[in-house]
XYZ file of C-alpha atoms in Angstrom:
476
model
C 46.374 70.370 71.402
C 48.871 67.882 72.495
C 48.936 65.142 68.846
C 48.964 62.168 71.090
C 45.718 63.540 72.803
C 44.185 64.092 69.509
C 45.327 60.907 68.163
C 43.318 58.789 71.222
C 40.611 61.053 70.928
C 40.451 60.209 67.233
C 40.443 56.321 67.817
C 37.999 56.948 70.218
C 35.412 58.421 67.727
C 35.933 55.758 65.659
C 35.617 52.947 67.800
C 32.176 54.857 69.185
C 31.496 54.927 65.205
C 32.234 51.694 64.828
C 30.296 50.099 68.227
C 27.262 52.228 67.791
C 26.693 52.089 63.729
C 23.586 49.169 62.906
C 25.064 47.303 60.081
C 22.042 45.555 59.230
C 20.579 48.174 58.027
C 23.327 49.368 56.275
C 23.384 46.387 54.187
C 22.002 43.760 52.655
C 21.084 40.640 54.785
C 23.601 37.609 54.788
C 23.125 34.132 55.632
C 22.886 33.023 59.120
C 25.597 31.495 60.467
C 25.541 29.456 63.554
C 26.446 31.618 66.510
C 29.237 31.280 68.191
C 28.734 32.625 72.200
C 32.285 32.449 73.123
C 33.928 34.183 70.539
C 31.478 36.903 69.953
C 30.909 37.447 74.139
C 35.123 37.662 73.456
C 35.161 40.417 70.601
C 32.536 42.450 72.845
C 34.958 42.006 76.279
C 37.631 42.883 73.899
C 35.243 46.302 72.424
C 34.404 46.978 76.526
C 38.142 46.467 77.659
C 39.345 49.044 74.529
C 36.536 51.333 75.031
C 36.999 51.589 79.117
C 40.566 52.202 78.491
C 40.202 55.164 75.874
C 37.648 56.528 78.385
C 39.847 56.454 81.254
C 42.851 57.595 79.127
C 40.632 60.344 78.019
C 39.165 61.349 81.594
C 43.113 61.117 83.604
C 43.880 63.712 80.331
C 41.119 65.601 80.753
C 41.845 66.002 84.872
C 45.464 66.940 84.080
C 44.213 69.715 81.491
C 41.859 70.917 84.032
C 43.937 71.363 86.756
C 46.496 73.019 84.243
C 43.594 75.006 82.957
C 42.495 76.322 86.624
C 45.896 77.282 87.433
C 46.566 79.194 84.415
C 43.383 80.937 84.792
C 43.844 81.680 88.444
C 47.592 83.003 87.105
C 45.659 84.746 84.896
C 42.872 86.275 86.827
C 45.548 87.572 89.310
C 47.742 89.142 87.018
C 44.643 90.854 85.245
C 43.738 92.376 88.360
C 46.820 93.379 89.718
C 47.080 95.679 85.753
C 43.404 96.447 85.723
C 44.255 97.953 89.163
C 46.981 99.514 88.648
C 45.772 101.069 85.321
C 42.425 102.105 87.465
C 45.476 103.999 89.587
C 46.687 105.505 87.349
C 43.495 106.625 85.459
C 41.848 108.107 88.485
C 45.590 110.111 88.790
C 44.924 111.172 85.567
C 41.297 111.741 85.884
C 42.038 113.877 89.149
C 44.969 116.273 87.795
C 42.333 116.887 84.979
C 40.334 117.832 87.602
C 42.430 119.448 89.913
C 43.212 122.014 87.058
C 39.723 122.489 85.682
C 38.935 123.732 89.989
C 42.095 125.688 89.452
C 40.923 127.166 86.216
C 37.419 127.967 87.770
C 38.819 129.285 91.076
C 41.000 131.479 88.782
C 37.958 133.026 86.712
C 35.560 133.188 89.790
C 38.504 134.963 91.182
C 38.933 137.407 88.353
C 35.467 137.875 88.374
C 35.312 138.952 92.066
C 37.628 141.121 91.695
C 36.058 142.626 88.131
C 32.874 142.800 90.257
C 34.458 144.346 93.151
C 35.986 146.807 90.513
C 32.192 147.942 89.386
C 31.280 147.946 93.199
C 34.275 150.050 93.948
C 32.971 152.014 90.532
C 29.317 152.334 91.318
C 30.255 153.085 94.740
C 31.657 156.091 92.929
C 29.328 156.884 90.914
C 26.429 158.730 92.774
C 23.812 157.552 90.174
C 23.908 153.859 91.306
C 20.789 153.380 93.422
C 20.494 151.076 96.416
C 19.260 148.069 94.485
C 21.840 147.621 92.494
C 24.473 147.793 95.240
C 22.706 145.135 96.981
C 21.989 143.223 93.846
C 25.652 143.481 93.478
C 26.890 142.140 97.199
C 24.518 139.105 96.463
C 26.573 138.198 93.392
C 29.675 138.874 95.466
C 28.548 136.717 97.838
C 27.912 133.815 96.128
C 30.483 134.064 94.006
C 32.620 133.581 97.088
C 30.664 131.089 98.400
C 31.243 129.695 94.956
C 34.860 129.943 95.062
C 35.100 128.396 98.483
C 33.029 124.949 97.331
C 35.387 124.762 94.717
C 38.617 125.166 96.851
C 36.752 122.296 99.228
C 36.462 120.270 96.389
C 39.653 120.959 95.527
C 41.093 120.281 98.433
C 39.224 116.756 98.877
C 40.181 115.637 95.115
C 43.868 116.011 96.257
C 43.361 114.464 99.438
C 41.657 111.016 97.491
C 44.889 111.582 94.751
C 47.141 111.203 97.926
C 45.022 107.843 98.970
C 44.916 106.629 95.555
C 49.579 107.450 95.200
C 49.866 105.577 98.629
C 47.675 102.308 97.748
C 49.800 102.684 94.427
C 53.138 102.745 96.425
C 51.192 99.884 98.792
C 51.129 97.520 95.919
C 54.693 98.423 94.131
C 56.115 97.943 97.836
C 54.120 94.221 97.924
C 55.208 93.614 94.600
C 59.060 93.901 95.432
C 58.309 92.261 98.636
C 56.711 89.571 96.658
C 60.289 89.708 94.503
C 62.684 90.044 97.381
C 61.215 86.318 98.708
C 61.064 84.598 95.595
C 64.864 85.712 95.691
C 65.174 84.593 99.260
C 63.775 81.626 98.111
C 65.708 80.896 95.235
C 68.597 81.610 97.058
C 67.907 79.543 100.112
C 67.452 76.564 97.751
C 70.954 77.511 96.095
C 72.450 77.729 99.421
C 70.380 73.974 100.939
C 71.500 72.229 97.742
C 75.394 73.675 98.748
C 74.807 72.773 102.191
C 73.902 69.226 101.207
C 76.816 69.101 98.670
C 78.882 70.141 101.065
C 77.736 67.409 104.110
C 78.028 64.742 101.091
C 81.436 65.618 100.553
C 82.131 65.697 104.312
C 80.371 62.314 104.853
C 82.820 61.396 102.245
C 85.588 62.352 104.171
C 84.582 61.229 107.173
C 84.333 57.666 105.961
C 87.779 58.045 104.345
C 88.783 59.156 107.857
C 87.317 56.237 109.687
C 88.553 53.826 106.799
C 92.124 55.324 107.643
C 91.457 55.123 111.294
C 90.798 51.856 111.491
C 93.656 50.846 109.507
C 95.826 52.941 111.725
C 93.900 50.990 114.852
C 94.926 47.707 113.001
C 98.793 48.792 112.675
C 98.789 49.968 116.008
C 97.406 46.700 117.609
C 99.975 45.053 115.519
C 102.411 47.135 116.693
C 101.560 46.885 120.286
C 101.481 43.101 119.630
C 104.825 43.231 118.204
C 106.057 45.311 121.209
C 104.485 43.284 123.432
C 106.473 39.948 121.847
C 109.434 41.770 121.943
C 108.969 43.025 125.704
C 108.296 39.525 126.435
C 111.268 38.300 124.450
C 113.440 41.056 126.334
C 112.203 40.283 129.821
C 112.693 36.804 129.204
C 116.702 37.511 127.504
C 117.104 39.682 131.016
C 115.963 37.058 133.000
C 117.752 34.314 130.814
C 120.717 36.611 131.561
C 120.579 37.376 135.095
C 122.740 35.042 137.845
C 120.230 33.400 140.032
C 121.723 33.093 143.639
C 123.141 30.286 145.133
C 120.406 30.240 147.839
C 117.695 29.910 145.678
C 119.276 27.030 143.547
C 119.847 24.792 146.601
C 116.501 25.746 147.872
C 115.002 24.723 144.860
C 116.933 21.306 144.712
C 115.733 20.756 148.160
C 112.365 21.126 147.329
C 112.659 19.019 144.023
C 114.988 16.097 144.759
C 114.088 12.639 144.379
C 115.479 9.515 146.097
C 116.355 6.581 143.919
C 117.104 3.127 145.405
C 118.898 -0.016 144.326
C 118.575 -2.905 145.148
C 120.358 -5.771 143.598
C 120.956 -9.566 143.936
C 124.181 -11.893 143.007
C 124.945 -15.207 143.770
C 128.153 -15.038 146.338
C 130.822 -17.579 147.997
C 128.287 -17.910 150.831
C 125.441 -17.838 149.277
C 122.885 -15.354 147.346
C 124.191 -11.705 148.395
C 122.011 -8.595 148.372
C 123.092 -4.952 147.944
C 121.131 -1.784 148.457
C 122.189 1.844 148.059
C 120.185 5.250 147.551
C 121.346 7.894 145.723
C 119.621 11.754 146.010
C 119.528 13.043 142.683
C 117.001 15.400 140.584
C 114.924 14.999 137.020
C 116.611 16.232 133.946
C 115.427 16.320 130.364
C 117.521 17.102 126.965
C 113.906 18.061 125.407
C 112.360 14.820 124.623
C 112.828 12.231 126.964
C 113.116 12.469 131.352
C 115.584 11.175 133.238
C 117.141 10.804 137.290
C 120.491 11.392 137.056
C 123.364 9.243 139.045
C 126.628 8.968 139.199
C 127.427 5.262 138.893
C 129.253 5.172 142.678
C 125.795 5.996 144.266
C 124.421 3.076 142.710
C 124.943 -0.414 143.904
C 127.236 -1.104 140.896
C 131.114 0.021 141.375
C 133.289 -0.228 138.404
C 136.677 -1.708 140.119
C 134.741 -4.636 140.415
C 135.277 -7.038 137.368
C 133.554 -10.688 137.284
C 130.217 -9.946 138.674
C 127.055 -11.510 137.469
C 124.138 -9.849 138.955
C 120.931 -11.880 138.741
C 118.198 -9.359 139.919
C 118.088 -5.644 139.524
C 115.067 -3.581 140.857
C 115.180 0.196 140.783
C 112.622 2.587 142.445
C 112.295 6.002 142.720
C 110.167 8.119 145.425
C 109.289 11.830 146.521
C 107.798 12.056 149.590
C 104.972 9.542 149.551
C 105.173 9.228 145.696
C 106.568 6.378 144.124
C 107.347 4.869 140.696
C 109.838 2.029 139.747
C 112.195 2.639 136.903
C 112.642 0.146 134.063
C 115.720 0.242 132.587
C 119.374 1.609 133.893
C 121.555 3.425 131.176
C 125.360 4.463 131.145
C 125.914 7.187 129.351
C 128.028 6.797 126.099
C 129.801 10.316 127.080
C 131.219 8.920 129.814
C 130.058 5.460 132.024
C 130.705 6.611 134.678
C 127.253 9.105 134.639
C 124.283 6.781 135.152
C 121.000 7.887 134.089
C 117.310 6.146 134.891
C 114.373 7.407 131.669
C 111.736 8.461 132.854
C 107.802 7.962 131.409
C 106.013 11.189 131.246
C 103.484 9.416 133.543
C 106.133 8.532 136.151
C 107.282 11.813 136.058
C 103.697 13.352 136.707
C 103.406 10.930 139.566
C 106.342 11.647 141.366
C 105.740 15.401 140.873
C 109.548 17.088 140.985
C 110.541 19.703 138.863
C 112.489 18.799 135.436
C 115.788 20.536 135.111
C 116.564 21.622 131.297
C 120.055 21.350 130.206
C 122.059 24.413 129.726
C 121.955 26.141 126.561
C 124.901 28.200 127.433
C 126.862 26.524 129.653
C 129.563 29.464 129.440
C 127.279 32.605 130.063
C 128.455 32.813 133.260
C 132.444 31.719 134.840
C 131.060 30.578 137.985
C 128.385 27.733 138.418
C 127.012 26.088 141.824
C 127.781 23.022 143.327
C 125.540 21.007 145.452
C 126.880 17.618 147.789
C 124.947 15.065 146.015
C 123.858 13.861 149.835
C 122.144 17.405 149.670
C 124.374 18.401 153.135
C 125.964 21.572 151.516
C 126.480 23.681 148.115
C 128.611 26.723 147.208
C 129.732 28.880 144.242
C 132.692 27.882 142.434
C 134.518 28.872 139.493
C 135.228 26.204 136.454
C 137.803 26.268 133.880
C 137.594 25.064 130.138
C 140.086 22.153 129.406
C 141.476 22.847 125.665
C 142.329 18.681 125.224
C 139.293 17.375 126.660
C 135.701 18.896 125.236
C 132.915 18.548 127.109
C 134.740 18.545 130.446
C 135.196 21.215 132.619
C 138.215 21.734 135.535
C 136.037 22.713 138.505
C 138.661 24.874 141.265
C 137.630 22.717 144.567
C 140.407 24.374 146.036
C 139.122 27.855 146.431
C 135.582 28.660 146.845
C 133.827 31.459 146.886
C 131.085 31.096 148.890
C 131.207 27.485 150.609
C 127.291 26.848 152.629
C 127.990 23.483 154.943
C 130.732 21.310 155.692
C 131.543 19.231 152.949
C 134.131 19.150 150.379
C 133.323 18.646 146.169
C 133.480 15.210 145.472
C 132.210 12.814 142.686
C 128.555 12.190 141.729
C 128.421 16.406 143.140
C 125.516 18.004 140.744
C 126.565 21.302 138.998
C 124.017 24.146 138.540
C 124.442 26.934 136.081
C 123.636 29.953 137.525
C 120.768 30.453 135.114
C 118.821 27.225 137.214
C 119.579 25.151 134.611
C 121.768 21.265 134.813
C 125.716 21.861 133.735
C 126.507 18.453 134.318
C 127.968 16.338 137.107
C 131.021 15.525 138.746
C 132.918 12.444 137.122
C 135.720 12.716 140.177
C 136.765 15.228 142.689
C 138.202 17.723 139.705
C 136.066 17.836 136.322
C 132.690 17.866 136.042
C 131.224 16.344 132.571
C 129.754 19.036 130.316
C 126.233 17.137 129.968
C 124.860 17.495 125.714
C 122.572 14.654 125.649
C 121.767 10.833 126.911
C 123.121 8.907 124.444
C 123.546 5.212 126.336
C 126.560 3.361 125.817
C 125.310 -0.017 127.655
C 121.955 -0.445 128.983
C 120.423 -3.068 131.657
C 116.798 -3.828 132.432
C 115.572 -4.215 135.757
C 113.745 -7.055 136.721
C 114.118 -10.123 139.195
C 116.275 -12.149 136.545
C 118.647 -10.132 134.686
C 121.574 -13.235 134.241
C 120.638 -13.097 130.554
C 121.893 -9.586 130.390
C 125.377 -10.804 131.120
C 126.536 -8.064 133.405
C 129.902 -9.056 133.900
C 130.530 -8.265 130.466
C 129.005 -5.394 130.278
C 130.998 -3.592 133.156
C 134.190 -5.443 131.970
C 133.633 -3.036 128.800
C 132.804 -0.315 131.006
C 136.133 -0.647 132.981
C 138.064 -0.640 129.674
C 136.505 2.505 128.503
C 137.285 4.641 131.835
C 140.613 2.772 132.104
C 141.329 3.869 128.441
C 140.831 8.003 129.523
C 143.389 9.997 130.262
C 144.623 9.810 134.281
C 143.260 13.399 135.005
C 139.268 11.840 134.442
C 139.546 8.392 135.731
């Protein structure tokens, strides 16, 4: 018996001991004490709880043992029939050869005696004494002693046919038996071979998420790659079209469409009175980056720097595209070279007027030809430019040969040159160099407005005049 069984069962006797033993008559009576309900009703709860526990302890044990008990005996009961049967087999085999030779044994002496009896018949057949009686006497012994014989061969005969029944229920049950082996194998085997299987489909879940794992890193290069690919295409398309000459077609086409008017208008007090001058110039938007601007050359402006001792009073610049309009605020000459005039632009002017903004070239030798376009607008052509080793920043444009002239006009001052990219090269400071243009520093500055004698213009353009005067003969 299992010890902790034993040892609840013990506990359990003594606690029934214990509950059910009348102490009061066991011994002596004590003094009364006053009761106490709670504690005692507590105690009993306490004897129930322990008590109901031990029983239920014992009756889930006792279940268990039961079933354990019913299966063994059912294990039990079916092996001790399949060996009381097969013993009963194999005792009725036994029992039956016994048998079978006893028959043979009595076959054998009924036969000898037949044939002893046939040897007096034959004898007294002989002999001439025997009477009648006896011979008859004689055939009835003969004939029951073969009828004698031939109950015995029956019997014979059926013992071996039930010793056949009994070997083939015998080879019945050996045959169920192996059966009975053969599945458990099957069994036993299949169960090997699940438990492999399922190994085996762990191990290739396993790899499987390795394989997506690696997938989806390989995903992430490859969209990384095609990302990179895809910058550098971009970067490529945009170095081929960076590189390729745009034609000359296009370029004046484009300045067509984008050119904006500028007009001056400015006021000085003359011999004969107050004087008025207006002048407009066709020019587009450039920008070095940060700030816009309308670029001029200072002849299509109402200012003209072989004049020396003029005081403007009023200055009032305005700018237009088609029906668009915006005023500019200030007029700047450029501390490259005065003679380039350029008008800043706010970036909500330049919304409202709505022309393109030319960038400056990056390269402005990429490619030896550039296009020139009348700063009117009435014509434009390819020519080539040459780099001047004493004079950076300026550029000898060949006016004498073109090679590919569109209108009737010859290059002249204030003319705009295009690189062939689309981008500004700069603009013509006379009929024979064109000014390289890098950025907008100003040199002098005036602010329009109707009273600009503060501003001391006279001055201002004397100082201009010195500077261009004070260039080599080839620029001014």
């Amino acid at each position: 018996m299992n010890k902790t069984l034993l040892l609840i069962l013990c506990d359990f006797l003594l606690l029934t001991l214990l509950a059910l033993t009348r102490w009061e008559s066991a011994e002596p009576p004590r003094p009364k004490q006053p009761p106490v309900p709670e504690l005692a009703a507590n105690a009993v709860t306490k004897d129930q709880d322990l008590v109901e526990t031990m029983r239920q302890s014992m009756a889930d044990e006792k279940a268990v043992r039961d079933e354990l008990a019913q299966k063994l005996s059912a294990t039990d009961a079916a092996l001790a029939a399949r060996e009381q049967s097969l013993t009963q087999v194999q005792a009725e085999r036994a029992r039956l050869a016994e048998e079978r030779n006893a028959v043979a044994a009595t076959l054998t002496e009924s036969q000898r005696a037949a044939a002893e009896l046939g040897k007096k018949v034959a004898a007294a057949s002989q002999e001439a004494t025997m009477t009648r009686e006896q011979l008859a006497q004689l055939q009835r012994e003969l004939a029951e002693k073969q009828a004698e014989a031939e109950r015995q061969r029956q019997s014979l005969a059926a013992r071996e046919k039930q010793l056949e029944e009994s070997q083939r229920q015998n080879q019945v049950l050996t045959m169920a038996v192996v059966v009975s082996e053969q599945e458990k194998k099957n069994l036993r085997e299949t169960a090997d071979s699940l438990k492999g299987q399922v190994e085996q489909e762990r191990q290739e879940r396993i790899r499987v998420q390795e394989t997506t794992t690696q997938l989806a890193q390989s995903t992430t290069k490859l969209a990384a790659g095609v990302g990179q690919l895809a910058e550098k295409s971009g970067e490529l398309t945009k170095e081929i079209r960076d590189n390729r000459p745009i034609n000359a077609n296009l370029l004046y086409n484009d300045y067509v469409g984008n050119r904006v008017i500028a007009n001056f208008a400015a006021t000085r007090r003359g011999f004969l009175g107050q004087a008025n001058r207006t002048k407009d110039a066709s020019t587009v938007l450039v920008t070095d980056g940060q700030l816009t601007y309308a670029l001029v050359h200072i002849a299509d402006t109402v200012f003209a720097l072989g004049e020396t001792g003029i005081e403007w009073e009023g200055l009032a610049v305005n700018l237009s595209k088609g029906p668009a309009q915006s005023p500019a605020g200030t007029v700047q000459f450029l501390q490259q070279d005065p003679r380039i005039v350029v008008l800043p632009l706010a970036p909500e002017q330049v919304k409202t007027l709505g022309a393109k903004v030319y960038p400056l070239a990056a390269d402005p030798f990429k490619f030896p030809e550039a296009v020139l376009i009348d700063g009117g607008g009435r014509g434009y052509g390819e020519v080539g430019f040459k780099l001047d080793p004493t004079e950076p920043g300026i550029v000898r444009v060949d006016n004498r040969l073109f090679k590919r002239l569109f209108g009737d006009f010859a290059p002249k001052r204030g003319d705009l040159v295009f690189a062939k990219t689309g981008e500004i090269l700069g603009i013509m400071v006379n009929n024979d160099y064109c000014a390289l243009l890098r950025n907008f520093a100003p040199a002098k500055t005036i602010t329009a407005g109707p009273d600009i004698k503060s501003q001391q213009t006279a001055t201002l353009f004397d100082e201009l005049i010195g500077r261009v005067r004070s260039m080599p003969l080839k620029l001014q």
